[in-house]
PDB file of N, CA and C in Angstrom:
ATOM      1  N   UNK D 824     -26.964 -14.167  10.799  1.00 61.00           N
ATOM      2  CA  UNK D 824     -26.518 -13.442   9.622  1.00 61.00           C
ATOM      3  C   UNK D 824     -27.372 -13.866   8.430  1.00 61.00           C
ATOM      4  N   UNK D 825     -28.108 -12.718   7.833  1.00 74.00           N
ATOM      5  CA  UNK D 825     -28.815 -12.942   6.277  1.00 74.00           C
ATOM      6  C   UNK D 825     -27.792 -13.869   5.120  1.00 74.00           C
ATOM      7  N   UNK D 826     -29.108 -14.642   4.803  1.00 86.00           N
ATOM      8  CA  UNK D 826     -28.389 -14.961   3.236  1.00 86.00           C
ATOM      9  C   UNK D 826     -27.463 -14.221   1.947  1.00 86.00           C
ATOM     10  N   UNK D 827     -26.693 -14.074   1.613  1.00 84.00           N
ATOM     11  CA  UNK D 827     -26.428 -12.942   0.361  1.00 84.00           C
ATOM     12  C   UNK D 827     -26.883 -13.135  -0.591  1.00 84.00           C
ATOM     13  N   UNK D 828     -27.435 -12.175  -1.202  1.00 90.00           N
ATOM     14  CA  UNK D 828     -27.765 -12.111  -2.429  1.00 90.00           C
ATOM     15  C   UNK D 828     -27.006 -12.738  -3.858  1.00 90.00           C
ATOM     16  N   UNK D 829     -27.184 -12.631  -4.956  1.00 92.00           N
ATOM     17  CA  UNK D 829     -26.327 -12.832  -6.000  1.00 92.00           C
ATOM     18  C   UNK D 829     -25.767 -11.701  -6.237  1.00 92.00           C
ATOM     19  N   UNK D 830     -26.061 -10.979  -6.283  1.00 89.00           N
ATOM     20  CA  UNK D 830     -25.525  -9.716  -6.016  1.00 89.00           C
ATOM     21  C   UNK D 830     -24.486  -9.034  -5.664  1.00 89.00           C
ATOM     22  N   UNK D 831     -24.557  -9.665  -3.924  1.00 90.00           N
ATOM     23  CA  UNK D 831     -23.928  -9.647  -2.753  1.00 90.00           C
ATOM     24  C   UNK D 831     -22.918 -10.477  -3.131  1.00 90.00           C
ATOM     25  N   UNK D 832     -23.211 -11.764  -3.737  1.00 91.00           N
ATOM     26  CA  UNK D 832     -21.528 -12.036  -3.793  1.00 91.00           C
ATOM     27  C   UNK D 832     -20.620 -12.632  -4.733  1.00 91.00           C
ATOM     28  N   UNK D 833     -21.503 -11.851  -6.076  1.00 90.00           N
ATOM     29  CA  UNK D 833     -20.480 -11.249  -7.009  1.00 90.00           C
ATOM     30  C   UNK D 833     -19.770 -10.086  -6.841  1.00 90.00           C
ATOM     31  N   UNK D 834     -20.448  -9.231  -5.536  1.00 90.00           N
ATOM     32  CA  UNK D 834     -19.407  -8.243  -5.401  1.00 90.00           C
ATOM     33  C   UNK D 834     -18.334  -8.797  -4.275  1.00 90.00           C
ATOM     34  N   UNK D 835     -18.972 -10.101  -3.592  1.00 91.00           N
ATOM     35  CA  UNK D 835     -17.688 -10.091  -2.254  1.00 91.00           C
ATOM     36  C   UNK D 835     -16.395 -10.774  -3.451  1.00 91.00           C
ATOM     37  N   UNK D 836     -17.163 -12.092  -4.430  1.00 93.00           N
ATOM     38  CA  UNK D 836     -16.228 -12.320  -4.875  1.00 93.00           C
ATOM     39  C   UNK D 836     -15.105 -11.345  -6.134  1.00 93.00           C
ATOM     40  N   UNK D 837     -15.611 -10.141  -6.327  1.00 92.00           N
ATOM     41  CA  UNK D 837     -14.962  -9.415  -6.814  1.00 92.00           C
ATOM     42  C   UNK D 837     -13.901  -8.409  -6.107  1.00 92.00           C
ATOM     43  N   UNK D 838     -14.190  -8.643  -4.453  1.00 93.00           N
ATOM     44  CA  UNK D 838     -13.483  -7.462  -3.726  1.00 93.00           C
ATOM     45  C   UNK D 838     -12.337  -8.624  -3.291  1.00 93.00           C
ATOM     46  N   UNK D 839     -12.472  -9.623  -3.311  1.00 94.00           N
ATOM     47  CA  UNK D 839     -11.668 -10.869  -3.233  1.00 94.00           C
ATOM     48  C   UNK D 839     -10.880 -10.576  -3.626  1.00 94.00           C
ATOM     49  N   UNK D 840     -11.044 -10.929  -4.857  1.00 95.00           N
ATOM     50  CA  UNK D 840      -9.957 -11.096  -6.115  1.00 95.00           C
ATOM     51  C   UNK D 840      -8.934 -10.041  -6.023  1.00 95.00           C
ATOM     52  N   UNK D 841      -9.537  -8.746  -6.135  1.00 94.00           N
ATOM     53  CA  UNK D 841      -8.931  -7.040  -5.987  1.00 94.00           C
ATOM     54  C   UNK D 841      -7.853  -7.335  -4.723  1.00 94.00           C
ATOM     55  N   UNK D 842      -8.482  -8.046  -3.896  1.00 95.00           N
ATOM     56  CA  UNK D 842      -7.641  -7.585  -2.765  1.00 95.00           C
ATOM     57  C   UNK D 842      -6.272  -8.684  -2.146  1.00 95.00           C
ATOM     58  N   UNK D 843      -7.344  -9.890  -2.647  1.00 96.00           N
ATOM     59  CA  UNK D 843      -5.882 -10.637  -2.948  1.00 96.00           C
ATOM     60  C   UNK D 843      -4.716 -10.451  -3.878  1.00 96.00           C
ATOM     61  N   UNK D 844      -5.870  -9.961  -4.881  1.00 96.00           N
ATOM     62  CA  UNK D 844      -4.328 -10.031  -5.890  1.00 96.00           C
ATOM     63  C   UNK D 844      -2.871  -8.179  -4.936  1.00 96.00           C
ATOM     64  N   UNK D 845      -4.000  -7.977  -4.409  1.00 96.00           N
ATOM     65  CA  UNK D 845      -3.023  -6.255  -3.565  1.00 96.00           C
ATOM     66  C   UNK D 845      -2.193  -7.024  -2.597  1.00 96.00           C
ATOM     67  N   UNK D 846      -2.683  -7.918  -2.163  1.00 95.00           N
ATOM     68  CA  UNK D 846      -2.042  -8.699  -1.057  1.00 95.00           C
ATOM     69  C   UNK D 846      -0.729  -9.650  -1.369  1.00 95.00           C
ATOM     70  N   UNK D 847      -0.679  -9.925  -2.667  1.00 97.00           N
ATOM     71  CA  UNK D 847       0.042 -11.044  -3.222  1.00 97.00           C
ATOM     72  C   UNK D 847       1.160  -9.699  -3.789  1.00 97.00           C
ATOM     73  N   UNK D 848       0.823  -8.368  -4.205  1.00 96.00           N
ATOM     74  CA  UNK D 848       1.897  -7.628  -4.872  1.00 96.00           C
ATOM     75  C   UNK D 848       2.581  -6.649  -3.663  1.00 96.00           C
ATOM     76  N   UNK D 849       1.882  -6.742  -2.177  1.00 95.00           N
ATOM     77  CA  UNK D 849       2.447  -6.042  -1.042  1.00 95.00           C
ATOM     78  C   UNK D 849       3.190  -7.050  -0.041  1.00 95.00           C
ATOM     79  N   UNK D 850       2.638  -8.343  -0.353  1.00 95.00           N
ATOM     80  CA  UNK D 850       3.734  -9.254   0.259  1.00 95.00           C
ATOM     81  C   UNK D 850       5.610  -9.141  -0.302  1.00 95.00           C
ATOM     82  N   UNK D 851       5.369  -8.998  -2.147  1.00 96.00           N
ATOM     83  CA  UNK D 851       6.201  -8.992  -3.090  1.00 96.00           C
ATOM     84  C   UNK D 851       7.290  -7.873  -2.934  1.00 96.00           C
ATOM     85  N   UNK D 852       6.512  -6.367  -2.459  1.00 95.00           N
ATOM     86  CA  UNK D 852       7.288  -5.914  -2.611  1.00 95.00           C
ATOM     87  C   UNK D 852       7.403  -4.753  -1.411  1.00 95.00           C
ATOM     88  N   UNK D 853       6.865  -4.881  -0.446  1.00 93.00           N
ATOM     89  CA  UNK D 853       6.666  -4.022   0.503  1.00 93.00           C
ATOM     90  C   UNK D 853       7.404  -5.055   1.777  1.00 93.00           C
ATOM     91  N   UNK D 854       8.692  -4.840   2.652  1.00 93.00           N
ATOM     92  CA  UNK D 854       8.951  -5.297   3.845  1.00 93.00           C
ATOM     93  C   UNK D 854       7.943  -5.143   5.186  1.00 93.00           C
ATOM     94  N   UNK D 855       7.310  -6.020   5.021  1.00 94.00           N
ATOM     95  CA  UNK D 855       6.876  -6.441   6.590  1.00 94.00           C
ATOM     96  C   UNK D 855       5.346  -6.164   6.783  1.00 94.00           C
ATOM     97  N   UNK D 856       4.986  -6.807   5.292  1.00 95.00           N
ATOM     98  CA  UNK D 856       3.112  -7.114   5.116  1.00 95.00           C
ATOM     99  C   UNK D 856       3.332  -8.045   5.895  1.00 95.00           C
ATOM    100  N   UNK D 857       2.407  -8.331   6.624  1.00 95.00           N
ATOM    101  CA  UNK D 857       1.651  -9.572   7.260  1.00 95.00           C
ATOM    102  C   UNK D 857       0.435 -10.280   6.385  1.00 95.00           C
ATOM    103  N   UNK D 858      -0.550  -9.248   6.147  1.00 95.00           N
ATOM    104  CA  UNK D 858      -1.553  -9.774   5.313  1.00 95.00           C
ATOM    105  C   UNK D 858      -2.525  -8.391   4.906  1.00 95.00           C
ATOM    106  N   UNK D 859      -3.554  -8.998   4.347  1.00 95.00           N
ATOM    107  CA  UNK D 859      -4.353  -8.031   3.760  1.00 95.00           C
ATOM    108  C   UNK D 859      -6.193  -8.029   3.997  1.00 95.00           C
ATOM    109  N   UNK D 860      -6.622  -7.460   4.247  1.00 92.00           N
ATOM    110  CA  UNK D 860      -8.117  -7.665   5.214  1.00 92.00           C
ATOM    111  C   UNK D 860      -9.164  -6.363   4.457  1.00 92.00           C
ATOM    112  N   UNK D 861     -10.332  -7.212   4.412  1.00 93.00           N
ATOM    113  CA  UNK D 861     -11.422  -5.466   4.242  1.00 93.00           C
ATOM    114  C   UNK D 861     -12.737  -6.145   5.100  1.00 93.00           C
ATOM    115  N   UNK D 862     -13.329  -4.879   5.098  1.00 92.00           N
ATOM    116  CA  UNK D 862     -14.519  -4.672   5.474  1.00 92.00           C
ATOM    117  C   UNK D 862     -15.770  -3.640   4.715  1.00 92.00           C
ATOM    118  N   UNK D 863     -16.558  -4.668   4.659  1.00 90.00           N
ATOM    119  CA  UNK D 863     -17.649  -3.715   4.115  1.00 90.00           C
ATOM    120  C   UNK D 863     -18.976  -3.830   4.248  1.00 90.00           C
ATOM    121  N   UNK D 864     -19.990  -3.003   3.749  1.00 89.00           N
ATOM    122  CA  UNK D 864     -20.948  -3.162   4.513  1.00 89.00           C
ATOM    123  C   UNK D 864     -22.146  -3.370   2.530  1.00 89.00           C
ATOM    124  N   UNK D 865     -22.802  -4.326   2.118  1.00 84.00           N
ATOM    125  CA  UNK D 865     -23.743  -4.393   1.047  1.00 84.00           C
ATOM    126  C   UNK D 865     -24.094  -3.561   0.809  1.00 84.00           C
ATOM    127  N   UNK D 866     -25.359  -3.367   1.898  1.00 86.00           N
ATOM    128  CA  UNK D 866     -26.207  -2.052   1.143  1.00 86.00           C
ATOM    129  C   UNK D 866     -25.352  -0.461   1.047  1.00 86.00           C
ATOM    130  N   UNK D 867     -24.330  -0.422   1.202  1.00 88.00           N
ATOM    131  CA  UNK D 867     -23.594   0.694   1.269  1.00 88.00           C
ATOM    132  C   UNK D 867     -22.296   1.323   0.344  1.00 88.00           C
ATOM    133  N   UNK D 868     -22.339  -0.738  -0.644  1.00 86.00           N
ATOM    134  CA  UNK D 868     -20.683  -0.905  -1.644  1.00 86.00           C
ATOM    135  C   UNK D 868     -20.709  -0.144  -2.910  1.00 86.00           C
ATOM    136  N   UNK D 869     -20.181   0.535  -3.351  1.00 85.00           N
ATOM    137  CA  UNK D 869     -18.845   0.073  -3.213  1.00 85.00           C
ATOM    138  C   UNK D 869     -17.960   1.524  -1.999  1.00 85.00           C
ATOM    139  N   UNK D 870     -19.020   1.984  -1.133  1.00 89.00           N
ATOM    140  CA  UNK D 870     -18.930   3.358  -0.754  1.00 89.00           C
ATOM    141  C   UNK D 870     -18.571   3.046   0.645  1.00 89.00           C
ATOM    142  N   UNK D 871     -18.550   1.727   1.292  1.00 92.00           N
ATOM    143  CA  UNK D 871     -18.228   1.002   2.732  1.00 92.00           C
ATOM    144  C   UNK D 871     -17.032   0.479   2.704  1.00 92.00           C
ATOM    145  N   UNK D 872     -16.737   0.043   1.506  1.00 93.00           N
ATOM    146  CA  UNK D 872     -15.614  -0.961   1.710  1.00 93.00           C
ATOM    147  C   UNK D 872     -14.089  -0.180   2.006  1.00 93.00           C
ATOM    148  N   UNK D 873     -13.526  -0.993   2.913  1.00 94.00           N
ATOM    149  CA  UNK D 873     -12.573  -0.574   3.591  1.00 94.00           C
ATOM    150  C   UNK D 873     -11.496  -1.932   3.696  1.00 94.00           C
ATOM    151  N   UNK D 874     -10.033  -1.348   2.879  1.00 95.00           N
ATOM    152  CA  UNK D 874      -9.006  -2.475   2.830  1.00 95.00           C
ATOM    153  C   UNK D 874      -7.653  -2.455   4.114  1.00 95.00           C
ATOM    154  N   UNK D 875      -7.569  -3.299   4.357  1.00 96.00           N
ATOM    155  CA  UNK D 875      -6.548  -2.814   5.620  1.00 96.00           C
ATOM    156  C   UNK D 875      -5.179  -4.010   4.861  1.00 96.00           C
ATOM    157  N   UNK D 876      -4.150  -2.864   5.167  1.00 95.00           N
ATOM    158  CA  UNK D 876      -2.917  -3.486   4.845  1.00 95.00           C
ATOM    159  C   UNK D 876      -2.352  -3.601   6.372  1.00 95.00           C
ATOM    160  N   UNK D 877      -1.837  -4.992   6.815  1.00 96.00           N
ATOM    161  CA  UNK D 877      -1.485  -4.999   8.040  1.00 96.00           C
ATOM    162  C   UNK D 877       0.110  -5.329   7.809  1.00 96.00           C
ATOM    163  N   UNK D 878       0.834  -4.563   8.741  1.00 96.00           N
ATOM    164  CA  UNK D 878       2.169  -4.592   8.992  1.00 96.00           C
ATOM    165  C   UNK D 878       2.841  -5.861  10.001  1.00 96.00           C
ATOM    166  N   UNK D 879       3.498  -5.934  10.542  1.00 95.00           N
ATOM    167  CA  UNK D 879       4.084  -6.242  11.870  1.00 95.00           C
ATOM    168  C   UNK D 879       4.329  -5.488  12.954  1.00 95.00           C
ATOM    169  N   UNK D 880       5.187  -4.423  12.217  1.00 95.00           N
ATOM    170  CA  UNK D 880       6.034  -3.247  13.056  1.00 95.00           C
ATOM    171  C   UNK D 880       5.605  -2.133  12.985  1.00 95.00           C
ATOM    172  N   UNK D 881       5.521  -1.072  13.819  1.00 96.00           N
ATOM    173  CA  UNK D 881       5.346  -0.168  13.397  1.00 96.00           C
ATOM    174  C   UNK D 881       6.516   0.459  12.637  1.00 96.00           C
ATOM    175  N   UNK D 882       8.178  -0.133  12.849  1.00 95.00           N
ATOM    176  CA  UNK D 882       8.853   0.119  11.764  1.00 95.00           C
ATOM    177  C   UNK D 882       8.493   0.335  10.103  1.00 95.00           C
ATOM    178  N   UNK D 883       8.352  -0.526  10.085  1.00 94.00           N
ATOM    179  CA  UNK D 883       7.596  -1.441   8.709  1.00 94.00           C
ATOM    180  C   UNK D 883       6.363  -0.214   8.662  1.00 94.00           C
ATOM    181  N   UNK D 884       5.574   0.324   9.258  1.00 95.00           N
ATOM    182  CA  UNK D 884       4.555   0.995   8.818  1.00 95.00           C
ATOM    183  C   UNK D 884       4.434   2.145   8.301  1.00 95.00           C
ATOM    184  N   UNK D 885       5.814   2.378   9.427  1.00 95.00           N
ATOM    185  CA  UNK D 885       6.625   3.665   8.827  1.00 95.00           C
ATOM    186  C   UNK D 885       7.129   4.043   7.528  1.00 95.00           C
ATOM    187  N   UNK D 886       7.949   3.356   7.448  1.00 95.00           N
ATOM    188  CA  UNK D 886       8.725   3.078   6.045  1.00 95.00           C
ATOM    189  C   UNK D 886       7.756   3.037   4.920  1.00 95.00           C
ATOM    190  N   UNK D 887       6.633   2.776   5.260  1.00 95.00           N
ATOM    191  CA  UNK D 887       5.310   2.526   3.512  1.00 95.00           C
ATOM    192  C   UNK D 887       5.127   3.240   3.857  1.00 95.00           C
ATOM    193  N   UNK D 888       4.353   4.193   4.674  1.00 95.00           N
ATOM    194  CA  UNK D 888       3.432   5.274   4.712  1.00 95.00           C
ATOM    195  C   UNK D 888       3.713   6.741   3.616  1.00 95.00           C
ATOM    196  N   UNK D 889       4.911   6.640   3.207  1.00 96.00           N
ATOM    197  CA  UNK D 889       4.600   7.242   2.157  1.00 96.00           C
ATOM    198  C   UNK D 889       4.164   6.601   0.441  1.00 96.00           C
ATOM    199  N   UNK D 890       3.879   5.725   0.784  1.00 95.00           N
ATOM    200  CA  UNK D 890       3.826   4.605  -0.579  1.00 95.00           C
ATOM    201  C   UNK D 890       2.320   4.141  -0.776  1.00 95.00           C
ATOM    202  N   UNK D 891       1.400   4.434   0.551  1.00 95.00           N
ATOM    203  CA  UNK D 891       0.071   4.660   0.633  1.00 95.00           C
ATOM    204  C   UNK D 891      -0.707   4.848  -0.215  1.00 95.00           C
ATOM    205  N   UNK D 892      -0.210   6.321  -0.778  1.00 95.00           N
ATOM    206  CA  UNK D 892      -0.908   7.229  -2.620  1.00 95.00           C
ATOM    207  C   UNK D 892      -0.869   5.884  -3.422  1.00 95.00           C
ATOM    208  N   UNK D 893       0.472   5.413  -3.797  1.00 95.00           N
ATOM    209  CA  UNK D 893       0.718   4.193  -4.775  1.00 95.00           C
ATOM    210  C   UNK D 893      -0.298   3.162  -4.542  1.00 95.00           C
ATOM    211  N   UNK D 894      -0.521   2.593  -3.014  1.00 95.00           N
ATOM    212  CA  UNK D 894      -1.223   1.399  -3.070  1.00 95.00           C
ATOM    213  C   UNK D 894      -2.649   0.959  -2.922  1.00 95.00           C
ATOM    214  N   UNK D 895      -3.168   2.815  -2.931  1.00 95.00           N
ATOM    215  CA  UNK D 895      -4.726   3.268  -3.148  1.00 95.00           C
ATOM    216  C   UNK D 895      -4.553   3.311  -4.605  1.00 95.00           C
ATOM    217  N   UNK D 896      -4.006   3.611  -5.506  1.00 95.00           N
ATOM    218  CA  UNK D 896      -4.168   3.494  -6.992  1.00 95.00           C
ATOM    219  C   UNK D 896      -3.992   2.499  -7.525  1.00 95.00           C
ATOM    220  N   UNK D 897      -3.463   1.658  -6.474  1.00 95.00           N
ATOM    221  CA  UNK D 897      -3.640   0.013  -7.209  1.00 95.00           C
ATOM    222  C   UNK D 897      -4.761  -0.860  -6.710  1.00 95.00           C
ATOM    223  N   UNK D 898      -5.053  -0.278  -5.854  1.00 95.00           N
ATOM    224  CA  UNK D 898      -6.066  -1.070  -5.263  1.00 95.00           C
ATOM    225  C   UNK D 898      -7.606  -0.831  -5.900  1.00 95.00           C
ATOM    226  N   UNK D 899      -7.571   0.825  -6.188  1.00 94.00           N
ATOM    227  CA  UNK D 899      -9.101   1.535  -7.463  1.00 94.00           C
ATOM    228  C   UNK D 899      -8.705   0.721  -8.747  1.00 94.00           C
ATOM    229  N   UNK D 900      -7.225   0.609  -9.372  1.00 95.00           N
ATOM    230  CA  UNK D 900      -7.032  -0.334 -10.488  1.00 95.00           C
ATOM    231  C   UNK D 900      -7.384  -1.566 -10.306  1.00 95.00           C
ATOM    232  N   UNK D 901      -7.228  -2.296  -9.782  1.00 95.00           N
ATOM    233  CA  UNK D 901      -7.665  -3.606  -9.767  1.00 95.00           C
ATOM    234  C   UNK D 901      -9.522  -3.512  -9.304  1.00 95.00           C
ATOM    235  N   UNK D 902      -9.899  -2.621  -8.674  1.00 94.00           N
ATOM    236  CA  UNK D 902     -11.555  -2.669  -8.541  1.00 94.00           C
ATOM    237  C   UNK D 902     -11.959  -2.110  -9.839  1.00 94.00           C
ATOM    238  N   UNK D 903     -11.558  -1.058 -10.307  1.00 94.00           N
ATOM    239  CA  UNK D 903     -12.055  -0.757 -11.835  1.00 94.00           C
ATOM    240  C   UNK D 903     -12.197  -2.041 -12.878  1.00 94.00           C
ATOM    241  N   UNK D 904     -10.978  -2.726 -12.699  1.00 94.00           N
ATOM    242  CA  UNK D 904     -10.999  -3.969 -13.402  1.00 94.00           C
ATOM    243  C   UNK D 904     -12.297  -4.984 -13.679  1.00 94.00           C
ATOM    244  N   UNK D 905     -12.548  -4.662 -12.334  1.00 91.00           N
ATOM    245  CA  UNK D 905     -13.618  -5.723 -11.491  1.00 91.00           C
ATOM    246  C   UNK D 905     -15.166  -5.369 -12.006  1.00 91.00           C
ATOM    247  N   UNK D 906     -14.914  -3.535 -12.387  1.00 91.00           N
ATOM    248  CA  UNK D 906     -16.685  -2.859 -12.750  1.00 91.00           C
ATOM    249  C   UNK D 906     -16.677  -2.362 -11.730  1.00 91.00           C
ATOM    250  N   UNK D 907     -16.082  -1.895 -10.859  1.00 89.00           N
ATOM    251  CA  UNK D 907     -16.395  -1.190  -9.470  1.00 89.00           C
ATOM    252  C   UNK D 907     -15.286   0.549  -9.648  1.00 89.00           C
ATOM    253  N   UNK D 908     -16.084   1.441  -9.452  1.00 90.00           N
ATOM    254  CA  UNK D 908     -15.542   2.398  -9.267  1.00 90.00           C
ATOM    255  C   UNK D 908     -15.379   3.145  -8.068  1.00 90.00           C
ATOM    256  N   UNK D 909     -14.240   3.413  -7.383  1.00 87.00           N
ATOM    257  CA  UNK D 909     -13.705   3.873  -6.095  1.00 87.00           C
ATOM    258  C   UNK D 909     -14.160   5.873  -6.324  1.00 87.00           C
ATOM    259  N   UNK D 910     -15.182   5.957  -5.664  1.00 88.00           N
ATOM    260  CA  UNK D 910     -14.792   7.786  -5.987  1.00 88.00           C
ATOM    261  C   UNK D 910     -13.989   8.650  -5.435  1.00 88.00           C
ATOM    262  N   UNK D 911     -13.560   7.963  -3.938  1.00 88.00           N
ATOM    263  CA  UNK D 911     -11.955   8.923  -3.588  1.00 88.00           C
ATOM    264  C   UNK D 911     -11.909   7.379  -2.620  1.00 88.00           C
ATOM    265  N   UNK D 912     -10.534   7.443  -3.622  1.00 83.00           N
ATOM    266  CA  UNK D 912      -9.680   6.043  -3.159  1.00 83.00           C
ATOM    267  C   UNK D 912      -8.808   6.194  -2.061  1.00 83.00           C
ATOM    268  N   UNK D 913      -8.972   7.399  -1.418  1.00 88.00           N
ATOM    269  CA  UNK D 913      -7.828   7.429  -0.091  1.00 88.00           C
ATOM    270  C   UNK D 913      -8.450   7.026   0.720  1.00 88.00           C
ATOM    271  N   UNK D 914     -10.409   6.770   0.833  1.00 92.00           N
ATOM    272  CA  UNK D 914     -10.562   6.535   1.607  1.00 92.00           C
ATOM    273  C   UNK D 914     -11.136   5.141   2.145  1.00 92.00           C
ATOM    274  N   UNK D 915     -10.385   4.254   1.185  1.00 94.00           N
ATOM    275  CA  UNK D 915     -10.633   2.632   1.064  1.00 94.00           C
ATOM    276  C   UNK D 915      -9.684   2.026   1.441  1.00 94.00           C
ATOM    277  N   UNK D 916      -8.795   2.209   1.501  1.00 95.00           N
ATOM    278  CA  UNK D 916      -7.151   1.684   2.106  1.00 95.00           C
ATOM    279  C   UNK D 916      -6.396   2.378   3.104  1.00 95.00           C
ATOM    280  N   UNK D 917      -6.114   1.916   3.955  1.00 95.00           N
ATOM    281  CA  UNK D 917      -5.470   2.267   5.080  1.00 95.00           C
ATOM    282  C   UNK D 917      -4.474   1.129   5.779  1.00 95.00           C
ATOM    283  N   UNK D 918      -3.161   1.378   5.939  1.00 96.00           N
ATOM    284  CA  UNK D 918      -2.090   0.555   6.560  1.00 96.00           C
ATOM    285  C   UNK D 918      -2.295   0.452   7.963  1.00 96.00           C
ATOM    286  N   UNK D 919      -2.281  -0.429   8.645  1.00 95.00           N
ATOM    287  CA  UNK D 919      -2.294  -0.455   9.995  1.00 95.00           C
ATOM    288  C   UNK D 919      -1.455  -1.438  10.971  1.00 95.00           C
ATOM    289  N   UNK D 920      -1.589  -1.878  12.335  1.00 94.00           N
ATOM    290  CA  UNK D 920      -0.943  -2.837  12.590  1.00 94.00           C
ATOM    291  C   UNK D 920      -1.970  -3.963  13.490  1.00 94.00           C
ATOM    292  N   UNK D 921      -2.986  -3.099  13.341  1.00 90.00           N
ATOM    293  CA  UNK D 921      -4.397  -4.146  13.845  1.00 90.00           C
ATOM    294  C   UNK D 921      -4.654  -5.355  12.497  1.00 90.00           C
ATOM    295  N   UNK D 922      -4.586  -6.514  13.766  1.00 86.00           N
ATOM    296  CA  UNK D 922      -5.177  -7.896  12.527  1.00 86.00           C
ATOM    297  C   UNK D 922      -6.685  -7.715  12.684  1.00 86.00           C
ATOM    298  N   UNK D 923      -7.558  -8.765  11.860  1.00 86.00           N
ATOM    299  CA  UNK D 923      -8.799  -8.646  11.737  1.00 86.00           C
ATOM    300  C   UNK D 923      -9.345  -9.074  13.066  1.00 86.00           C
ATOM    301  N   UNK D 924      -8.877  -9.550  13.742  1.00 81.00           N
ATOM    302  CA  UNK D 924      -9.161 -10.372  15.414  1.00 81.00           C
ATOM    303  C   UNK D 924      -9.344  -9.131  16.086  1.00 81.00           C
ATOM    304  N   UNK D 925      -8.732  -7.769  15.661  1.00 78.00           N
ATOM    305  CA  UNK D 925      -8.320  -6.755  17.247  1.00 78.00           C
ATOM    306  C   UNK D 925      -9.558  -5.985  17.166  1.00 78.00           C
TER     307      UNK D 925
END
């Protein structure tokens, strides 16, 4: 694996921050977060990155899936924060029940 740039990881440490802090307000108030995960690819950000909200249950996945809209607009809010602009935020967040291992 390449070195990162400075670049590279003022933006990882900015997708950090964004996503912990999503992680710390879906633990708070959403039943049956497990945790919070992304993926992305440098030469491709802020247009790769991809946040995964992981459940337990598919109960639990159920029950948010309409709350989705809400937690893509918090998630472009907290990256706007950051200097990063999301251009369609539905397609950066997605709930699932895969951990980062699967």
């Amino acid at each position: 694996m390449k070195k990162l740039s400075k670049v590279q990881l003022k933006q990882q440490a900015a997708v950090l921050s964004a996503v912990t802090a999503l992680e710390q307000q879906a633990l708070a108030e959403v039943p049956g977060v497990v945790q919070c995960w992304f993926s992305l690819e440098y030469e491709a950000f802020p247009g790769s990155l991809l946040v995964r909200l992981q459940f337990a249950e598919q109960a639990a996945l159920d029950a948010a899936q309409p709350q989705l809209l809400l937690w893509q607009k918090r998630l472009s809010g907290l990256l706007l924060k950051k200097g990063f602009v999301l251009k369609d935020m539905r397609k950066h967040l997605v709930f699932t029940l895969n951990s980062p291992d699967d």
